[in-house]
PDB file of C-alpha atoms in Angstrom:
ATOM      1  CA  UNK A   1       3.986   5.870   9.467  1.00 45.00           C
ATOM      2  CA  UNK A   2       5.337   4.828  12.795  1.00 53.00           C
ATOM      3  CA  UNK A   3       1.867   5.111  14.451  1.00 88.00           C
ATOM      4  CA  UNK A   4       0.574   1.661  12.869  1.00 92.00           C
ATOM      5  CA  UNK A   5       2.479  -1.142  14.753  1.00 95.00           C
ATOM      6  CA  UNK A   6       2.910  -4.419  13.290  1.00 96.00           C
ATOM      7  CA  UNK A   7       4.607  -7.348  14.875  1.00 96.00           C
ATOM      8  CA  UNK A   8       6.429  -9.396  14.516  1.00 97.00           C
ATOM      9  CA  UNK A   9       8.570  -7.682  11.823  1.00 96.00           C
ATOM     10  CA  UNK A  10       9.961 -11.060  10.606  1.00 97.00           C
ATOM     11  CA  UNK A  11       8.329 -14.394  11.058  1.00 98.00           C
ATOM     12  CA  UNK A  12       9.644 -17.820   9.928  1.00 98.00           C
ATOM     13  CA  UNK A  13       7.229 -20.697  10.001  1.00 98.00           C
ATOM     14  CA  UNK A  14       7.578 -24.322   8.648  1.00 98.00           C
ATOM     15  CA  UNK A  15       5.180 -25.562   6.183  1.00 98.00           C
ATOM     16  CA  UNK A  16       1.860 -26.698   7.851  1.00 98.00           C
ATOM     17  CA  UNK A  17       2.354 -24.358  10.885  1.00 98.00           C
ATOM     18  CA  UNK A  18       0.143 -21.350  11.735  1.00 98.00           C
ATOM     19  CA  UNK A  19       0.989 -17.698  11.276  1.00 98.00           C
ATOM     20  CA  UNK A  20      -0.459 -15.018  13.314  1.00 98.00           C
ATOM     21  CA  UNK A  21       0.290 -11.366  12.357  1.00 98.00           C
ATOM     22  CA  UNK A  22      -0.844  -8.485  14.520  1.00 98.00           C
ATOM     23  CA  UNK A  23      -1.628  -5.011  13.734  1.00 97.00           C
ATOM     24  CA  UNK A  24      -2.313  -2.165  16.154  1.00 96.00           C
ATOM     25  CA  UNK A  25      -3.788   0.827  14.364  1.00 93.00           C
ATOM     26  CA  UNK A  26      -2.952   4.417  15.046  1.00 90.00           C
ATOM     27  CA  UNK A  27      -4.719   5.962  18.014  1.00 87.00           C
ATOM     28  CA  UNK A  28      -8.182   6.819  17.186  1.00 84.00           C
ATOM     29  CA  UNK A  29      -8.324   4.840  13.904  1.00 86.00           C
ATOM     30  CA  UNK A  30     -11.175   2.281  13.802  1.00 86.00           C
ATOM     31  CA  UNK A  31     -10.634   1.111  10.241  1.00 89.00           C
ATOM     32  CA  UNK A  32      -7.815  -1.457   9.320  1.00 93.00           C
ATOM     33  CA  UNK A  33      -6.930  -2.745   6.078  1.00 94.00           C
ATOM     34  CA  UNK A  34      -4.553  -5.729   5.278  1.00 96.00           C
ATOM     35  CA  UNK A  35      -2.428  -5.993   2.109  1.00 96.00           C
ATOM     36  CA  UNK A  36      -0.009  -8.536   0.806  1.00 97.00           C
ATOM     37  CA  UNK A  37       3.052  -7.903  -1.206  1.00 95.00           C
ATOM     38  CA  UNK A  38       4.544 -10.719  -3.019  1.00 92.00           C
ATOM     39  CA  UNK A  39       8.200 -10.433  -4.263  1.00 86.00           C
ATOM     40  CA  UNK A  40       8.643  -7.928  -7.112  1.00 82.00           C
ATOM     41  CA  UNK A  41       5.054  -6.839  -6.833  1.00 86.00           C
ATOM     42  CA  UNK A  42       2.836  -4.040  -5.495  1.00 88.00           C
ATOM     43  CA  UNK A  43       0.508  -4.409  -2.679  1.00 93.00           C
ATOM     44  CA  UNK A  44      -2.697  -6.369  -3.162  1.00 95.00           C
ATOM     45  CA  UNK A  45      -5.778  -5.823  -1.023  1.00 94.00           C
ATOM     46  CA  UNK A  46      -6.806  -8.660   1.329  1.00 96.00           C
ATOM     47  CA  UNK A  47      -9.318  -7.401   3.913  1.00 95.00           C
ATOM     48  CA  UNK A  48     -11.057  -4.469   5.393  1.00 92.00           C
ATOM     49  CA  UNK A  49     -12.192  -4.515   8.935  1.00 93.00           C
ATOM     50  CA  UNK A  50     -13.838  -2.213  11.454  1.00 91.00           C
ATOM     51  CA  UNK A  51     -14.010  -3.107  15.140  1.00 89.00           C
ATOM     52  CA  UNK A  52     -15.724  -6.461  15.523  1.00 90.00           C
ATOM     53  CA  UNK A  53     -16.846  -6.417  11.917  1.00 93.00           C
ATOM     54  CA  UNK A  54     -15.394  -7.777   8.454  1.00 94.00           C
ATOM     55  CA  UNK A  55     -16.498  -5.084   6.008  1.00 90.00           C
ATOM     56  CA  UNK A  56     -14.859  -6.590   2.732  1.00 90.00           C
ATOM     57  CA  UNK A  57     -12.828  -9.663   2.550  1.00 92.00           C
ATOM     58  CA  UNK A  58     -12.824 -10.026  -1.190  1.00 91.00           C
ATOM     59  CA  UNK A  59      -9.073 -10.137  -1.495  1.00 93.00           C
ATOM     60  CA  UNK A  60      -8.641 -13.017   1.104  1.00 95.00           C
ATOM     61  CA  UNK A  61      -7.837 -16.521  -0.282  1.00 94.00           C
ATOM     62  CA  UNK A  62     -10.938 -18.666   0.361  1.00 91.00           C
ATOM     63  CA  UNK A  63      -9.006 -21.214   2.564  1.00 95.00           C
ATOM     64  CA  UNK A  64      -6.800 -20.985   5.434  1.00 97.00           C
ATOM     65  CA  UNK A  65      -6.745 -17.216   5.756  1.00 98.00           C
ATOM     66  CA  UNK A  66      -8.801 -15.350   8.421  1.00 97.00           C
ATOM     67  CA  UNK A  67      -8.843 -11.869  10.077  1.00 97.00           C
ATOM     68  CA  UNK A  68     -10.335 -10.292  12.992  1.00 96.00           C
ATOM     69  CA  UNK A  69     -10.401  -6.903  14.781  1.00 95.00           C
ATOM     70  CA  UNK A  70     -11.759  -7.401  18.274  1.00 93.00           C
ATOM     71  CA  UNK A  71     -13.229  -4.704  20.409  1.00 90.00           C
ATOM     72  CA  UNK A  72     -10.113  -4.769  22.487  1.00 90.00           C
ATOM     73  CA  UNK A  73      -6.617  -5.550  21.161  1.00 92.00           C
ATOM     74  CA  UNK A  74      -5.032  -5.541  17.727  1.00 95.00           C
ATOM     75  CA  UNK A  75      -6.231  -6.739  14.465  1.00 97.00           C
ATOM     76  CA  UNK A  76      -4.996 -10.345  13.727  1.00 98.00           C
ATOM     77  CA  UNK A  77      -4.417 -11.949  10.345  1.00 98.00           C
ATOM     78  CA  UNK A  78      -4.168 -15.699  10.719  1.00 98.00           C
ATOM     79  CA  UNK A  79      -2.826 -18.046   8.224  1.00 98.00           C
ATOM     80  CA  UNK A  80      -3.344 -21.799   8.887  1.00 98.00           C
ATOM     81  CA  UNK A  81      -1.278 -24.509   7.504  1.00 98.00           C
ATOM     82  CA  UNK A  82       1.115 -22.273   5.793  1.00 98.00           C
ATOM     83  CA  UNK A  83       2.556 -23.210   2.310  1.00 97.00           C
ATOM     84  CA  UNK A  84       5.788 -21.832   0.480  1.00 96.00           C
ATOM     85  CA  UNK A  85       3.356 -19.634  -1.515  1.00 95.00           C
ATOM     86  CA  UNK A  86       2.388 -17.634   1.649  1.00 97.00           C
ATOM     87  CA  UNK A  87       5.870 -16.204   1.987  1.00 97.00           C
ATOM     88  CA  UNK A  88       5.313 -12.512   1.468  1.00 97.00           C
ATOM     89  CA  UNK A  89       5.250  -9.131   3.169  1.00 96.00           C
ATOM     90  CA  UNK A  90       1.979  -8.477   4.846  1.00 98.00           C
ATOM     91  CA  UNK A  91       1.120  -4.861   5.496  1.00 96.00           C
ATOM     92  CA  UNK A  92      -1.667  -3.283   7.777  1.00 95.00           C
ATOM     93  CA  UNK A  93      -2.938   0.224   7.268  1.00 92.00           C
ATOM     94  CA  UNK A  94      -5.365   2.228   9.237  1.00 90.00           C
ATOM     95  CA  UNK A  95      -7.470   5.292   8.976  1.00 85.00           C
ATOM     96  CA  UNK A  96      -9.961   7.252  11.006  1.00 80.00           C
ATOM     97  CA  UNK A  97     -12.723   6.582   8.717  1.00 73.00           C
ATOM     98  CA  UNK A  98     -13.159   5.018   5.299  1.00 64.00           C
ATOM     99  CA  UNK A  99     -11.329   7.982   4.175  1.00 61.00           C
ATOM    100  CA  UNK A 100     -10.679   9.371   0.756  1.00 55.00           C
ATOM    101  CA  UNK A 101      -6.953  10.324   1.373  1.00 62.00           C
ATOM    102  CA  UNK A 102      -4.140   8.297   2.593  1.00 66.00           C
ATOM    103  CA  UNK A 103      -4.168   5.268   4.905  1.00 71.00           C
ATOM    104  CA  UNK A 104      -1.128   5.045   7.113  1.00 82.00           C
ATOM    105  CA  UNK A 105       0.728   1.811   6.629  1.00 90.00           C
ATOM    106  CA  UNK A 106       2.758  -0.191   9.276  1.00 92.00           C
ATOM    107  CA  UNK A 107       6.293  -1.388   8.654  1.00 92.00           C
ATOM    108  CA  UNK A 108       4.955  -4.785   7.498  1.00 95.00           C
ATOM    109  CA  UNK A 109       5.538  -8.362   8.633  1.00 97.00           C
ATOM    110  CA  UNK A 110       7.799 -10.402   6.426  1.00 96.00           C
ATOM    111  CA  UNK A 111       6.593 -14.106   6.456  1.00 97.00           C
ATOM    112  CA  UNK A 112       8.861 -16.845   5.313  1.00 97.00           C
ATOM    113  CA  UNK A 113       7.674 -20.240   4.979  1.00 97.00           C
ATOM    114  CA  UNK A 114      10.490 -22.856   5.080  1.00 97.00           C
TER     115      UNK A 114
ATOM    116  CA  UNK B   1     -12.039  -2.288 -11.895  1.00 78.00           C
ATOM    117  CA  UNK B   2      -8.851  -0.147 -11.665  1.00 86.00           C
ATOM    118  CA  UNK B   3      -5.523  -0.774 -13.081  1.00 93.00           C
ATOM    119  CA  UNK B   4      -2.236   1.194 -12.538  1.00 96.00           C
ATOM    120  CA  UNK B   5       0.684   0.819 -14.943  1.00 97.00           C
ATOM    121  CA  UNK B   6       4.298   1.688 -14.051  1.00 97.00           C
ATOM    122  CA  UNK B   7       6.189   1.067 -17.096  1.00 96.00           C
ATOM    123  CA  UNK B   8       9.757   1.904 -15.604  1.00 95.00           C
ATOM    124  CA  UNK B   9      11.065  -1.094 -13.536  1.00 93.00           C
ATOM    125  CA  UNK B  10      14.183   0.876 -12.794  1.00 95.00           C
ATOM    126  CA  UNK B  11      15.402   4.439 -13.127  1.00 96.00           C
ATOM    127  CA  UNK B  12      18.693   6.174 -12.448  1.00 97.00           C
ATOM    128  CA  UNK B  13      19.243   9.753 -11.600  1.00 97.00           C
ATOM    129  CA  UNK B  14      22.284  11.869 -10.623  1.00 98.00           C
ATOM    130  CA  UNK B  15      22.249  13.502  -7.220  1.00 98.00           C
ATOM    131  CA  UNK B  16      20.686  16.983  -7.228  1.00 97.00           C
ATOM    132  CA  UNK B  17      18.876  16.305 -10.550  1.00 98.00           C
ATOM    133  CA  UNK B  18      15.156  16.039 -11.035  1.00 98.00           C
ATOM    134  CA  UNK B  19      13.586  12.810 -12.092  1.00 98.00           C
ATOM    135  CA  UNK B  20       9.983  11.773 -13.192  1.00 98.00           C
ATOM    136  CA  UNK B  21       8.440   8.574 -12.576  1.00 98.00           C
ATOM    137  CA  UNK B  22       5.639   7.501 -14.735  1.00 98.00           C
ATOM    138  CA  UNK B  23       2.168   6.204 -13.736  1.00 98.00           C
ATOM    139  CA  UNK B  24      -0.871   5.619 -16.013  1.00 98.00           C
ATOM    140  CA  UNK B  25      -4.108   4.348 -14.796  1.00 97.00           C
ATOM    141  CA  UNK B  26      -7.355   3.007 -16.003  1.00 95.00           C
ATOM    142  CA  UNK B  27     -10.757   3.388 -14.271  1.00 91.00           C
ATOM    143  CA  UNK B  28     -14.289   3.834 -15.276  1.00 88.00           C
ATOM    144  CA  UNK B  29     -15.018   5.654 -11.999  1.00 87.00           C
ATOM    145  CA  UNK B  30     -15.790   9.304 -12.296  1.00 87.00           C
ATOM    146  CA  UNK B  31     -14.153  10.216  -9.110  1.00 89.00           C
ATOM    147  CA  UNK B  32     -11.020   8.902  -7.580  1.00 91.00           C
ATOM    148  CA  UNK B  33      -7.769   9.499  -5.732  1.00 91.00           C
ATOM    149  CA  UNK B  34      -4.141   8.891  -6.757  1.00 94.00           C
ATOM    150  CA  UNK B  35      -1.412   8.230  -4.372  1.00 94.00           C
ATOM    151  CA  UNK B  36       2.359   7.722  -4.351  1.00 96.00           C
ATOM    152  CA  UNK B  37       4.216   5.535  -1.767  1.00 95.00           C
ATOM    153  CA  UNK B  38       7.977   5.082  -1.295  1.00 96.00           C
ATOM    154  CA  UNK B  39       9.307   1.874  -0.005  1.00 94.00           C
ATOM    155  CA  UNK B  40      12.939   1.950   0.965  1.00 95.00           C
ATOM    156  CA  UNK B  41      14.997  -1.202   1.430  1.00 93.00           C
ATOM    157  CA  UNK B  42      13.988  -1.449   5.047  1.00 90.00           C
ATOM    158  CA  UNK B  43      10.562  -2.254   3.622  1.00 89.00           C
ATOM    159  CA  UNK B  44       8.012   0.236   5.192  1.00 90.00           C
ATOM    160  CA  UNK B  45       5.557   1.992   2.944  1.00 91.00           C
ATOM    161  CA  UNK B  46       5.779   5.734   3.240  1.00 92.00           C
ATOM    162  CA  UNK B  47       3.031   7.919   1.974  1.00 91.00           C
ATOM    163  CA  UNK B  48       4.318  10.671  -0.172  1.00 95.00           C
ATOM    164  CA  UNK B  49       1.666  12.620  -2.017  1.00 95.00           C
ATOM    165  CA  UNK B  50      -2.166  12.432  -2.815  1.00 93.00           C
ATOM    166  CA  UNK B  51      -4.083  13.924  -5.810  1.00 94.00           C
ATOM    167  CA  UNK B  52      -7.930  13.896  -6.120  1.00 92.00           C
ATOM    168  CA  UNK B  53      -9.308  13.659  -9.668  1.00 92.00           C
ATOM    169  CA  UNK B  54     -11.409  16.743  -9.220  1.00 91.00           C
ATOM    170  CA  UNK B  55      -8.427  18.782  -7.808  1.00 90.00           C
ATOM    171  CA  UNK B  56      -7.854  21.831 -10.020  1.00 87.00           C
ATOM    172  CA  UNK B  57      -4.194  22.136  -9.128  1.00 94.00           C
ATOM    173  CA  UNK B  58      -1.298  19.613  -9.156  1.00 96.00           C
ATOM    174  CA  UNK B  59      -0.464  18.353  -5.739  1.00 95.00           C
ATOM    175  CA  UNK B  60       2.801  19.261  -4.168  1.00 97.00           C
ATOM    176  CA  UNK B  61       4.599  18.135  -0.982  1.00 96.00           C
ATOM    177  CA  UNK B  62       7.956  19.542  -0.487  1.00 97.00           C
ATOM    178  CA  UNK B  63      10.366  18.097  -3.190  1.00 98.00           C
ATOM    179  CA  UNK B  64       7.487  15.894  -4.578  1.00 98.00           C
ATOM    180  CA  UNK B  65       5.064  17.040  -7.010  1.00 97.00           C
ATOM    181  CA  UNK B  66       2.354  15.221  -8.938  1.00 97.00           C
ATOM    182  CA  UNK B  67       2.039  15.852 -12.700  1.00 96.00           C
ATOM    183  CA  UNK B  68      -1.757  14.983 -13.067  1.00 96.00           C
ATOM    184  CA  UNK B  69      -3.096  14.813 -16.675  1.00 96.00           C
ATOM    185  CA  UNK B  70      -6.569  13.551 -16.423  1.00 94.00           C
ATOM    186  CA  UNK B  71      -7.336  13.260 -20.073  1.00 94.00           C
ATOM    187  CA  UNK B  72      -4.238  11.132 -20.621  1.00 95.00           C
ATOM    188  CA  UNK B  73      -4.915   9.281 -17.348  1.00 96.00           C
ATOM    189  CA  UNK B  74      -1.431   9.914 -16.034  1.00 97.00           C
ATOM    190  CA  UNK B  75      -0.093  10.901 -12.654  1.00 97.00           C
ATOM    191  CA  UNK B  76       3.542  11.040 -12.830  1.00 98.00           C
ATOM    192  CA  UNK B  77       5.548  11.709  -9.657  1.00 98.00           C
ATOM    193  CA  UNK B  78       8.346  14.397 -10.229  1.00 98.00           C
ATOM    194  CA  UNK B  79      11.123  14.466  -7.367  1.00 98.00           C
ATOM    195  CA  UNK B  80      13.257  17.489  -7.505  1.00 97.00           C
ATOM    196  CA  UNK B  81      16.825  17.816  -6.397  1.00 96.00           C
ATOM    197  CA  UNK B  82      17.236  14.148  -5.881  1.00 98.00           C
ATOM    198  CA  UNK B  83      19.118  12.991  -2.683  1.00 97.00           C
ATOM    199  CA  UNK B  84      20.874   9.752  -1.943  1.00 97.00           C
ATOM    200  CA  UNK B  85      17.986   8.840   0.481  1.00 97.00           C
ATOM    201  CA  UNK B  86      15.509   8.977  -2.337  1.00 98.00           C
ATOM    202  CA  UNK B  87      16.986   5.518  -3.516  1.00 98.00           C
ATOM    203  CA  UNK B  88      13.799   3.262  -3.063  1.00 97.00           C
ATOM    204  CA  UNK B  89      10.897   1.603  -4.834  1.00 96.00           C
ATOM    205  CA  UNK B  90       8.119   3.893  -5.606  1.00 97.00           C
ATOM    206  CA  UNK B  91       4.623   2.773  -6.042  1.00 96.00           C
ATOM    207  CA  UNK B  92       1.684   4.629  -7.556  1.00 97.00           C
ATOM    208  CA  UNK B  93      -1.692   3.599  -6.296  1.00 95.00           C
ATOM    209  CA  UNK B  94      -5.404   4.641  -6.716  1.00 93.00           C
ATOM    210  CA  UNK B  95      -8.795   4.267  -5.089  1.00 90.00           C
ATOM    211  CA  UNK B  96     -12.323   5.074  -6.362  1.00 86.00           C
ATOM    212  CA  UNK B  97     -14.499   7.481  -4.576  1.00 79.00           C
ATOM    213  CA  UNK B  98     -18.005   5.921  -4.179  1.00 70.00           C
ATOM    214  CA  UNK B  99     -19.848   4.279  -1.394  1.00 61.00           C
ATOM    215  CA  UNK B 100     -20.016   0.529  -1.553  1.00 63.00           C
ATOM    216  CA  UNK B 101     -17.841  -2.450  -1.925  1.00 61.00           C
ATOM    217  CA  UNK B 102     -14.379  -1.753  -2.977  1.00 64.00           C
ATOM    218  CA  UNK B 103     -14.444   1.854  -2.528  1.00 69.00           C
ATOM    219  CA  UNK B 104     -11.684   1.868  -0.037  1.00 77.00           C
ATOM    220  CA  UNK B 105      -9.279  -0.452  -1.670  1.00 85.00           C
ATOM    221  CA  UNK B 106      -6.086   0.833  -2.931  1.00 90.00           C
ATOM    222  CA  UNK B 107      -4.784  -0.623  -6.292  1.00 93.00           C
ATOM    223  CA  UNK B 108      -1.081  -0.568  -6.673  1.00 95.00           C
ATOM    224  CA  UNK B 109       1.224  -0.640  -9.673  1.00 96.00           C
ATOM    225  CA  UNK B 110       4.321  -2.898  -9.720  1.00 94.00           C
ATOM    226  CA  UNK B 111       6.621  -0.096  -8.774  1.00 96.00           C
ATOM    227  CA  UNK B 112       9.753   1.700 -10.099  1.00 97.00           C
ATOM    228  CA  UNK B 113      12.977   1.218  -8.495  1.00 97.00           C
ATOM    229  CA  UNK B 114      14.829   4.537  -8.331  1.00 98.00           C
ATOM    230  CA  UNK B 115      18.550   4.660  -7.841  1.00 98.00           C
ATOM    231  CA  UNK B 116      20.293   8.017  -7.105  1.00 98.00           C
ATOM    232  CA  UNK B 117      23.828   8.240  -8.158  1.00 97.00           C
ATOM    233  CA  UNK B 118      26.319  10.412  -6.309  1.00 95.00           C
TER     234      UNK B 118
END
């Protein structure tokens, strides 16, 4: 859904650099979810945030990955000291509440680590 | 824990024909939702259709319908009158309905690549 905005669409980083992925949810949505899609795979849940709160980060790797959703501004997924295995598509979804029905996905950020 | 299985890595269908994409799931949760998403080559994830486990009728959205067989734990997507623009990856997903940790997580299958032949 075009309402969830992710940028950049494509990001290339050298090994050891930091990657910052941004997600602006749909207007009125205060719940944000990050998913990762490895090549030839479905999406895997990473983290669920509400404004200023991390609700569930059970899908996040223990090291180098962090996420935030500040009171003002977009949600940020941050990957420090990237490695080749971090190359993937990262999708953000938003919903007006922890809804039972669909969450709307952004167009994704394709991270390539060289 | 939830698990989604899509057994068809790739499917071909003639334009204007109907096609069924298979999805089976495994869950111990009594209440859950099932979703289908389309991912074209451009990469975005497009929501197609939703079915709640307690819904009495199968969901339909335009040319998409969901053949929900709860006893068999299957939620197949049927696309009628296929169009060239339907060529894409299709993902089945589910989420449980309960309050607490994990209740909002979508679990995805590995997808089926559909190719529509003119």
